[in-house]
Coordinates of C-alpha atoms in Angstrom, one line a residue:
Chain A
X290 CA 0.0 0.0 0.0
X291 CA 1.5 3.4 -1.3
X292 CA 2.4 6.2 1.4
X293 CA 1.4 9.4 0.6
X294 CA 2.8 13.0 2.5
X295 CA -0.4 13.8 3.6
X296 CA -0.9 17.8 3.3
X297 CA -4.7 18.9 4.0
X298 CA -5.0 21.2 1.5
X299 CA -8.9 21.4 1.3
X300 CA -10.8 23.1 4.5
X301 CA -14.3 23.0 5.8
X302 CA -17.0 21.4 4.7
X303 CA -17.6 20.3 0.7
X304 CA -20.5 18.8 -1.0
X305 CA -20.7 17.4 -4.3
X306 CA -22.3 19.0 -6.9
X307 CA -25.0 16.2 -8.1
X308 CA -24.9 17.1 -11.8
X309 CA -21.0 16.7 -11.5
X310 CA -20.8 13.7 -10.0
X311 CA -21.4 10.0 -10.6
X312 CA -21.2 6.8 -9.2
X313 CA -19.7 4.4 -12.4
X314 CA -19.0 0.6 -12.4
X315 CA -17.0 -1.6 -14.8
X316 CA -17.5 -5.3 -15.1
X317 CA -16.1 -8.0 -17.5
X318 CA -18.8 -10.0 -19.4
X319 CA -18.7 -12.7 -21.6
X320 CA -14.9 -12.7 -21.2
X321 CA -14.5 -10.1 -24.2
X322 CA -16.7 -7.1 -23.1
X323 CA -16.9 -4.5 -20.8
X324 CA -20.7 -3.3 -19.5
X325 CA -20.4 -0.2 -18.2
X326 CA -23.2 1.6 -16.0
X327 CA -23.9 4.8 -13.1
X328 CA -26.1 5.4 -10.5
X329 CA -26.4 8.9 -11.3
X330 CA -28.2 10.1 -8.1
X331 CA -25.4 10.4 -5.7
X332 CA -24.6 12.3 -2.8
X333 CA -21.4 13.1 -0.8
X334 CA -19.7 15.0 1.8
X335 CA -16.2 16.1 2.3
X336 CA -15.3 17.6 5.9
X337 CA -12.0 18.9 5.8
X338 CA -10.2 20.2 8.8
X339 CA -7.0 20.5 10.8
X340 CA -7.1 16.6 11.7
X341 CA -7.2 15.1 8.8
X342 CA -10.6 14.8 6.0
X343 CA -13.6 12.4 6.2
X344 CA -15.5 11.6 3.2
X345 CA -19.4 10.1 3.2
X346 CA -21.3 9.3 0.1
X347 CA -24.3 7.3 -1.3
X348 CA -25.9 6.1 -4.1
X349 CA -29.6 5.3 -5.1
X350 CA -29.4 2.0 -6.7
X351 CA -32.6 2.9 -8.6
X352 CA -30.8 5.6 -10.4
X353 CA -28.4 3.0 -12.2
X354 CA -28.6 3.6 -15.8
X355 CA -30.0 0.6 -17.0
X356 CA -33.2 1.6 -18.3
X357 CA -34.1 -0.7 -20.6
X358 CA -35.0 -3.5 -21.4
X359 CA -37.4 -3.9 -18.0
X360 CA -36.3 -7.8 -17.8
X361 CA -32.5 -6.6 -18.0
X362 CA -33.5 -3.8 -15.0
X363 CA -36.0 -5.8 -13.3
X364 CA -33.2 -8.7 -12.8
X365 CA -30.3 -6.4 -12.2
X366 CA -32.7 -4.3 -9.3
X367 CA -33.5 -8.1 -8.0
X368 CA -32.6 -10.4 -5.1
X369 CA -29.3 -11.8 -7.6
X370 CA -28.2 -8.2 -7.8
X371 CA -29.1 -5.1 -5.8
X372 CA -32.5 -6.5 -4.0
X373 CA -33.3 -2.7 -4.4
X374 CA -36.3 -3.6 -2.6
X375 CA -34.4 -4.1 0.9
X376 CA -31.6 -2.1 0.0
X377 CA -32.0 1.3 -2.0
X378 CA -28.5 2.6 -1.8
X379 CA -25.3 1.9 -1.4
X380 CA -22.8 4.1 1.3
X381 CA -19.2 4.7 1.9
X382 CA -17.7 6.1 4.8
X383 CA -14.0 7.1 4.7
X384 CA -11.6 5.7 7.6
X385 CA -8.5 7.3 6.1
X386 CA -8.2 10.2 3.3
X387 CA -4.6 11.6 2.1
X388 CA -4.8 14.1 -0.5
X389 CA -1.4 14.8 -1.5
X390 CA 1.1 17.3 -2.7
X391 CA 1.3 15.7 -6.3
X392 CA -2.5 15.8 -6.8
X393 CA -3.2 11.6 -6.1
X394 CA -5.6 10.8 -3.7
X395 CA -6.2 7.4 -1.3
X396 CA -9.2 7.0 0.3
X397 CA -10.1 3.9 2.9
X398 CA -13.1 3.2 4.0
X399 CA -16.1 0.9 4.5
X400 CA -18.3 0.6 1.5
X401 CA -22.2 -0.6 2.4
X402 CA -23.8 -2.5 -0.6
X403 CA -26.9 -5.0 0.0
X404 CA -26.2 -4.3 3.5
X405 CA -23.0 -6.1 4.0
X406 CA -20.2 -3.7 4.8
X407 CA -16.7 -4.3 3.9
X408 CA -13.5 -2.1 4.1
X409 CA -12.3 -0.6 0.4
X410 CA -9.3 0.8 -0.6
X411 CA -9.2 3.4 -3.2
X412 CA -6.7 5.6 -5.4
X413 CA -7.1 8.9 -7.5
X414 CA -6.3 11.9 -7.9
X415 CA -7.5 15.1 -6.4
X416 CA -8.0 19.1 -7.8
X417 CA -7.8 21.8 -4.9
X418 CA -10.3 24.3 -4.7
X419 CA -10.8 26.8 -7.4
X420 CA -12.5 29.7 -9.3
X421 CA -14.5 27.6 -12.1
X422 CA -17.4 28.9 -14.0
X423 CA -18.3 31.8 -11.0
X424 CA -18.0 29.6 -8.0
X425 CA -15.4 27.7 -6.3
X426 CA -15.4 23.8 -6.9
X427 CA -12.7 20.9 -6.1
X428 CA -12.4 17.7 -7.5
X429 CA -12.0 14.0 -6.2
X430 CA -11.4 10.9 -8.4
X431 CA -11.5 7.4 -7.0
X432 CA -11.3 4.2 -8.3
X433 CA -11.2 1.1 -6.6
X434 CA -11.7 -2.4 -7.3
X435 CA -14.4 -5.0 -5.4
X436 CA -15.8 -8.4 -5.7
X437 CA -19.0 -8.1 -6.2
X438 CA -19.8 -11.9 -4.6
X439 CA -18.7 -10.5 -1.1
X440 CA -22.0 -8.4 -1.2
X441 CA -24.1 -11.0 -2.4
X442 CA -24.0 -9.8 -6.0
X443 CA -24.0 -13.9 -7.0
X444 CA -25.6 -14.1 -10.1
X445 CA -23.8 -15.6 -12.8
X446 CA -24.2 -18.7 -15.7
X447 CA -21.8 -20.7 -17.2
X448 CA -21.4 -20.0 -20.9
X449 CA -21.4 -22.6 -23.5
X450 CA -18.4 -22.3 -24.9
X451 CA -16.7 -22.0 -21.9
X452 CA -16.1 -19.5 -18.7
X453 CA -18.3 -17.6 -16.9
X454 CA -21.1 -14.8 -18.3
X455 CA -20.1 -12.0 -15.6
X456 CA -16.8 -11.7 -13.7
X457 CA -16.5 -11.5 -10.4
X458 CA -14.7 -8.1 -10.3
X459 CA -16.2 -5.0 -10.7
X460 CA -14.0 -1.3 -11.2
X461 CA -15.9 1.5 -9.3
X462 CA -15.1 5.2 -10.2
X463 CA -16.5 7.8 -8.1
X464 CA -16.2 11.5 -9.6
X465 CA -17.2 13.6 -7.5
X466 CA -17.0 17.7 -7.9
X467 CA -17.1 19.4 -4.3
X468 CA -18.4 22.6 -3.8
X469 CA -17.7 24.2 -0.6
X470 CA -20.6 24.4 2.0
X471 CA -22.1 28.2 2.1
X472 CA -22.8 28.7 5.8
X473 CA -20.0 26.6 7.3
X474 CA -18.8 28.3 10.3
X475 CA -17.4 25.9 11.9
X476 CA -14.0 25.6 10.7
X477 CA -11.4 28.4 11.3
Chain B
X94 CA -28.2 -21.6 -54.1
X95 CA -30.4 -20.9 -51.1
X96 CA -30.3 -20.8 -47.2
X97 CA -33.8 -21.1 -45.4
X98 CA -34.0 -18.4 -42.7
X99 CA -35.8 -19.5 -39.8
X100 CA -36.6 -16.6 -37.5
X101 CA -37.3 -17.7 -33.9
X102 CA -39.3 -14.9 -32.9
X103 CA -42.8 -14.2 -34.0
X104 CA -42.6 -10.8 -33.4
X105 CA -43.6 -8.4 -36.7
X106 CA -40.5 -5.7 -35.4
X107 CA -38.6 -8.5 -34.6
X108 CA -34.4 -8.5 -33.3
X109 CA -34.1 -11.6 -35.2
X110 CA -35.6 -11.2 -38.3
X111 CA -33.6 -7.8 -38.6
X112 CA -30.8 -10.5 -38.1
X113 CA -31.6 -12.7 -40.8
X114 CA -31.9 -9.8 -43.5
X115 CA -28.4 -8.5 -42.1
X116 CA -27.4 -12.0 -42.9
X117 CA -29.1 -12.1 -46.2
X118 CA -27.4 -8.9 -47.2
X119 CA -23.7 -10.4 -46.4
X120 CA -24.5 -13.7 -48.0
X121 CA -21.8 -14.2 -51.0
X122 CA -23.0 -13.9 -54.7
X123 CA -24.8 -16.3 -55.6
X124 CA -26.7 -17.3 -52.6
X125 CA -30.1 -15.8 -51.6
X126 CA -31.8 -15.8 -48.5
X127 CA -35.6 -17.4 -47.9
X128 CA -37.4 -16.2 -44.9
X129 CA -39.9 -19.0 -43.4
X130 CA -42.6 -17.0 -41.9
X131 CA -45.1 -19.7 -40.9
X132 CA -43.9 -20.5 -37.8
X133 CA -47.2 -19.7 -35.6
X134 CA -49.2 -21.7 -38.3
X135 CA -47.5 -25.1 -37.0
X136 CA -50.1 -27.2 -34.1
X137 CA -47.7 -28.2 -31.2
X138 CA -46.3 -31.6 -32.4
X139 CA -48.3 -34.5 -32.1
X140 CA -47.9 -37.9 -34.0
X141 CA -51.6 -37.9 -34.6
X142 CA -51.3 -36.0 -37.1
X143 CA -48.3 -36.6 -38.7
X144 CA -47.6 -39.1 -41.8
X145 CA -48.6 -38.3 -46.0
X146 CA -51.5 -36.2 -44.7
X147 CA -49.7 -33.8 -41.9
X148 CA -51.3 -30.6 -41.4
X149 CA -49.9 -28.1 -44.6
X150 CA -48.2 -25.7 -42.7
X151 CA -45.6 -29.1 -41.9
X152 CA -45.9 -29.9 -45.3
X153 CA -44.7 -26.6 -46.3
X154 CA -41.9 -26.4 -43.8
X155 CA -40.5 -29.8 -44.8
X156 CA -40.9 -28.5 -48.2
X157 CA -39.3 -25.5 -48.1
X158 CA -36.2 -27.1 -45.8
X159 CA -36.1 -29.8 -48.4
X160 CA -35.4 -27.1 -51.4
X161 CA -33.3 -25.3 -49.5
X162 CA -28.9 -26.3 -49.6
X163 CA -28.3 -24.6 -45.6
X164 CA -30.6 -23.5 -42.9
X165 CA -29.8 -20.3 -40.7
X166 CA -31.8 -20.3 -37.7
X167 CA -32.3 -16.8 -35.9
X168 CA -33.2 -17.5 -31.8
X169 CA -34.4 -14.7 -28.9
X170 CA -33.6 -16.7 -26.1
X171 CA -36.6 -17.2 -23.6
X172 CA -35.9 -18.8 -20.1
X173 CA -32.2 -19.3 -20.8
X174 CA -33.2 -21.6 -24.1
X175 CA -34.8 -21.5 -27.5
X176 CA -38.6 -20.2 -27.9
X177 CA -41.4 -23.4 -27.9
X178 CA -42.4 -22.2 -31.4
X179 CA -39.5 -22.9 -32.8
X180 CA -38.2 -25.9 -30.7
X181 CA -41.7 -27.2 -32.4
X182 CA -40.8 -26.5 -35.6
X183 CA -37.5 -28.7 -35.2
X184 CA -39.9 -31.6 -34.0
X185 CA -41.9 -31.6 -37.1
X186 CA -39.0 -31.0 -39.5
X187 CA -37.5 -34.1 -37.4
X188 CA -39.6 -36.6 -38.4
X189 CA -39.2 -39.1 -39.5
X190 CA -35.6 -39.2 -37.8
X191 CA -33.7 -41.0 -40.8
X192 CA -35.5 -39.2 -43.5
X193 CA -36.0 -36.1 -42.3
X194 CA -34.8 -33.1 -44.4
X195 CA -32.4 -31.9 -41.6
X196 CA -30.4 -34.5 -42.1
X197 CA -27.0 -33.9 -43.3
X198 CA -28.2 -30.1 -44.4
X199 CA -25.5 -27.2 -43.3
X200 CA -27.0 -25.7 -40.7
X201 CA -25.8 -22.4 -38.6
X202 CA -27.7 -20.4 -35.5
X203 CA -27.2 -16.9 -35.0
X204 CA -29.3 -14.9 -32.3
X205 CA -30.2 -11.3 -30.5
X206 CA -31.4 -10.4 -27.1
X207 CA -32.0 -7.3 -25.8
X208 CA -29.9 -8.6 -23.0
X209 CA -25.9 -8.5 -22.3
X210 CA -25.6 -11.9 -23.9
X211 CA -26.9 -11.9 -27.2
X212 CA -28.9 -15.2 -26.9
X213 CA -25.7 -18.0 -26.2
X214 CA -27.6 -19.9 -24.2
X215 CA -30.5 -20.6 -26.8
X216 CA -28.2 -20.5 -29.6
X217 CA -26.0 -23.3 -27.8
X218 CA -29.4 -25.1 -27.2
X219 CA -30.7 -24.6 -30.9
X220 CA -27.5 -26.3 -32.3
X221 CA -27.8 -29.5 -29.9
X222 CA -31.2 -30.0 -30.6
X223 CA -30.0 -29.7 -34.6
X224 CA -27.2 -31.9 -34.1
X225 CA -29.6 -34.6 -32.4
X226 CA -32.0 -34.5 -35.8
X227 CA -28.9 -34.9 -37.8
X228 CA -27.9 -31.8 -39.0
X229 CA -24.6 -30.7 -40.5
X230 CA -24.0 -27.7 -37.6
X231 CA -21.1 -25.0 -37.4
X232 CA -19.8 -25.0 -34.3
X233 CA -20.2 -21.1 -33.7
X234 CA -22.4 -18.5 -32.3
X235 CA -23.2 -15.0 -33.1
X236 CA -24.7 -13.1 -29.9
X237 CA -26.2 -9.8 -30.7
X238 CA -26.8 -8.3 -27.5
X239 CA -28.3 -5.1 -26.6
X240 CA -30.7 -5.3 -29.7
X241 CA -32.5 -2.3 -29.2
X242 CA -29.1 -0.5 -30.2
X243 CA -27.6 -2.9 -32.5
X244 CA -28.4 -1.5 -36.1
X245 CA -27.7 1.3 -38.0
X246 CA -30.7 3.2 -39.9
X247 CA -29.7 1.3 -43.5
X248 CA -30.5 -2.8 -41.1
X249 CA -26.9 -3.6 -41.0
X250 CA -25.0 -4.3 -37.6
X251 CA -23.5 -0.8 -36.3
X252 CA -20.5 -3.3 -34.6
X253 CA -18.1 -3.9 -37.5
X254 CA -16.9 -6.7 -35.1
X255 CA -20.3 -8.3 -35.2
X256 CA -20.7 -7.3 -38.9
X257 CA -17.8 -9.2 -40.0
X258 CA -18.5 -12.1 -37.7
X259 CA -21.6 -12.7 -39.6
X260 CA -20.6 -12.5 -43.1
X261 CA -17.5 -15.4 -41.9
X262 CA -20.7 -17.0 -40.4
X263 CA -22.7 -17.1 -43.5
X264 CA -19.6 -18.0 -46.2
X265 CA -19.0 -20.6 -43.9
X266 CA -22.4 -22.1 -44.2
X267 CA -22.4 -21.8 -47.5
X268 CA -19.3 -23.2 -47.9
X269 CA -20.6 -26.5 -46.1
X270 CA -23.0 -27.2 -49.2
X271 CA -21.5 -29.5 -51.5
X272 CA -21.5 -28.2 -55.6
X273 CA -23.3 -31.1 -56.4
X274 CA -26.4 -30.6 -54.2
X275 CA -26.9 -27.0 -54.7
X276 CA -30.8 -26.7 -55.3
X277 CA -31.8 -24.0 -58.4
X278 CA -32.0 -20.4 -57.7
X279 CA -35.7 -19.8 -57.5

């Protein structure tokens, strides 16, 4: 695991702008292809101060972009997948966030999908605050890599000529674009 | 020379018969595609009424498979396998099992869901059940998946990938038909 000099270059409270941000997965299929997908509604909160930063996000699972066709979102929304049903989003909660000098990022924390939590480890970069566009934004990237079984994402098939229909792995990216909190007066 | 399409799907704005006119169009010169359209006019299979008198819409498939040098079948996959209405149509075009027009006929499956997986698992299914009635099958599959965005405005495949795996598809079936056998262009 990569040390980073931790500076804390962000301070006070940041949300992330919800247009500006997305939740995206990455997983294998049929050996050869890539499905990619979002859960576009997302939600997240940076608190930056003196000791350190603590990130917290979610993720409506019934935002994911798979629209159509309703069999292919009815089974991904279903007790195989997400069981949507019992559990409507998906949380992280940061244990550890270093935002270094050279703009990379590592976040650890405990990532809640379906209910069963289990401690992630992610990499990225990050963008320190800044004039964009008439009002001050940041950036955080993260990508980090899960097995989608230890949540109880199971379903798969075995193909016919061979190997499995989904892998197990699945790449997560979370953009998110912070904007700093307007009445925060908290921090000095 | 001709290949009998067989779509599996009943449907008018059907995946599949969009497939068999993409394959029609990247047949090579001098083979022409037929598309058998009668599928919901077959009764579910029962010996009964089979023999010299079988209900026509048997007669014509038998017919049509008979006059025809390679079959390309086009399957949706429904429950993980091929529909009934086509399964059914195999039965009746299977019998009887050592005269049956299948028999030793180039046969090749292709197939499109609106799922990730293009249909393998009814395709697979599709070519055991033609092997078992005796056909001559190519051992490969072409999964169009994601149908709803898998052709271009002018009905060919927008993935070259895909577009190029079914014309090696079809030259290959056609290439199974012996010279000699090759029925007269219609």
């Amino acid at each position: 695991m990569p040390t980073i000099t931790a500076v804390q270059p962000l301070a006070g409270t940041y949300t992330a702008d919800p247009v500006h941000s997305s939740f995206a997965f990455a997983v294998r299929y049929m050996g050869v292809s890539t499905f990619r997908g979002t859960l576009g509604d997302v939600s997240a909160t940076l608190a930056a101060g003196p000791d350190g930063a603590a990130l917290e996000g979610s993720a409506e699972v019934a935002s994911i972009s798979i629209r159509t066709p309703e069999a292919f979102r009815d089974h991904v929304l279903s007790e195989e997948f997400f069981h949507v049903a019992e559990h409507p989003r998906i949380a992280f909660r940061s244990t550890r966030v270093e935002l270094a000098d050279d703009g990379r990022a590592l976040v650890e924390g405990e990532l809640t999908i379906k209910g069963i939590t289990l401690p992630v480890h992610a990499e990225g970069s990050w963008t320190p605050e800044a004039e964009l566009f008439g009002s001050r934004k940041a950036g955080l990237t993260l990508e980090a890599t899960v097995d989608r079984t230890a949540y109880g994402l199971n379903w798969n098939a075995d193909l016919p000529a061979g190997g499995k229909a989904l892998a197990d792995d699945v790449t997560l990216t979370v953009e998110l674009t912070l904007l700093p909190a307007a009445a925060d007066g908290e921090e000095a | 020379m001709r290949v009998l399409g067989l779509p599996g799907s009943l449907r008018r704005d059907s995946h599949n018969r969009a497939l068999l006119r993409a394959a029609a169009a990247a047949l090579p010169y001098g083979a022409e595609l037929v598309e058998w359209d009668r599928l919901a006019e077959l009764p579910a299979y029962d010996e009964d009424l089979d023999g010299a008198s079988a209900p026509e819409p048997v007669r014509a498939l038998r017919g049509a498979i008979a006059a025809a040098d390679a079959v390309l079948l086009a399957t949706p996959e429904y429950n993980a396998s091929l529909p009934g209405g086509l399964k059914n149509a195999l039965d009746w075009a299977s019998r009887p099992h050592a005269t049956n027009p299948l028999r030793g006929k180039p046969a090749a499956v292709v197939g499109a869901s609106t799922g990730l997986f293009g249909a393998v698992w009814a395709q697979a299914e599709a070519r055991k059940v033609l092997r078992t009635i005796g056909a001559h099958v190519l051992e490969r599959e072409l999964p169009v998946r994601q149908a709803d965005a898998a052709w271009a405005a002018d009905g060919t495949l927008r993935d070259p990938g895909l577009r190029a795996a079914l014309e090696e598809l079809v030259a290959e079936l056609v290439a199974q038909v012996e010279p000699a056998t090759v029925a007269e262009a219609a």
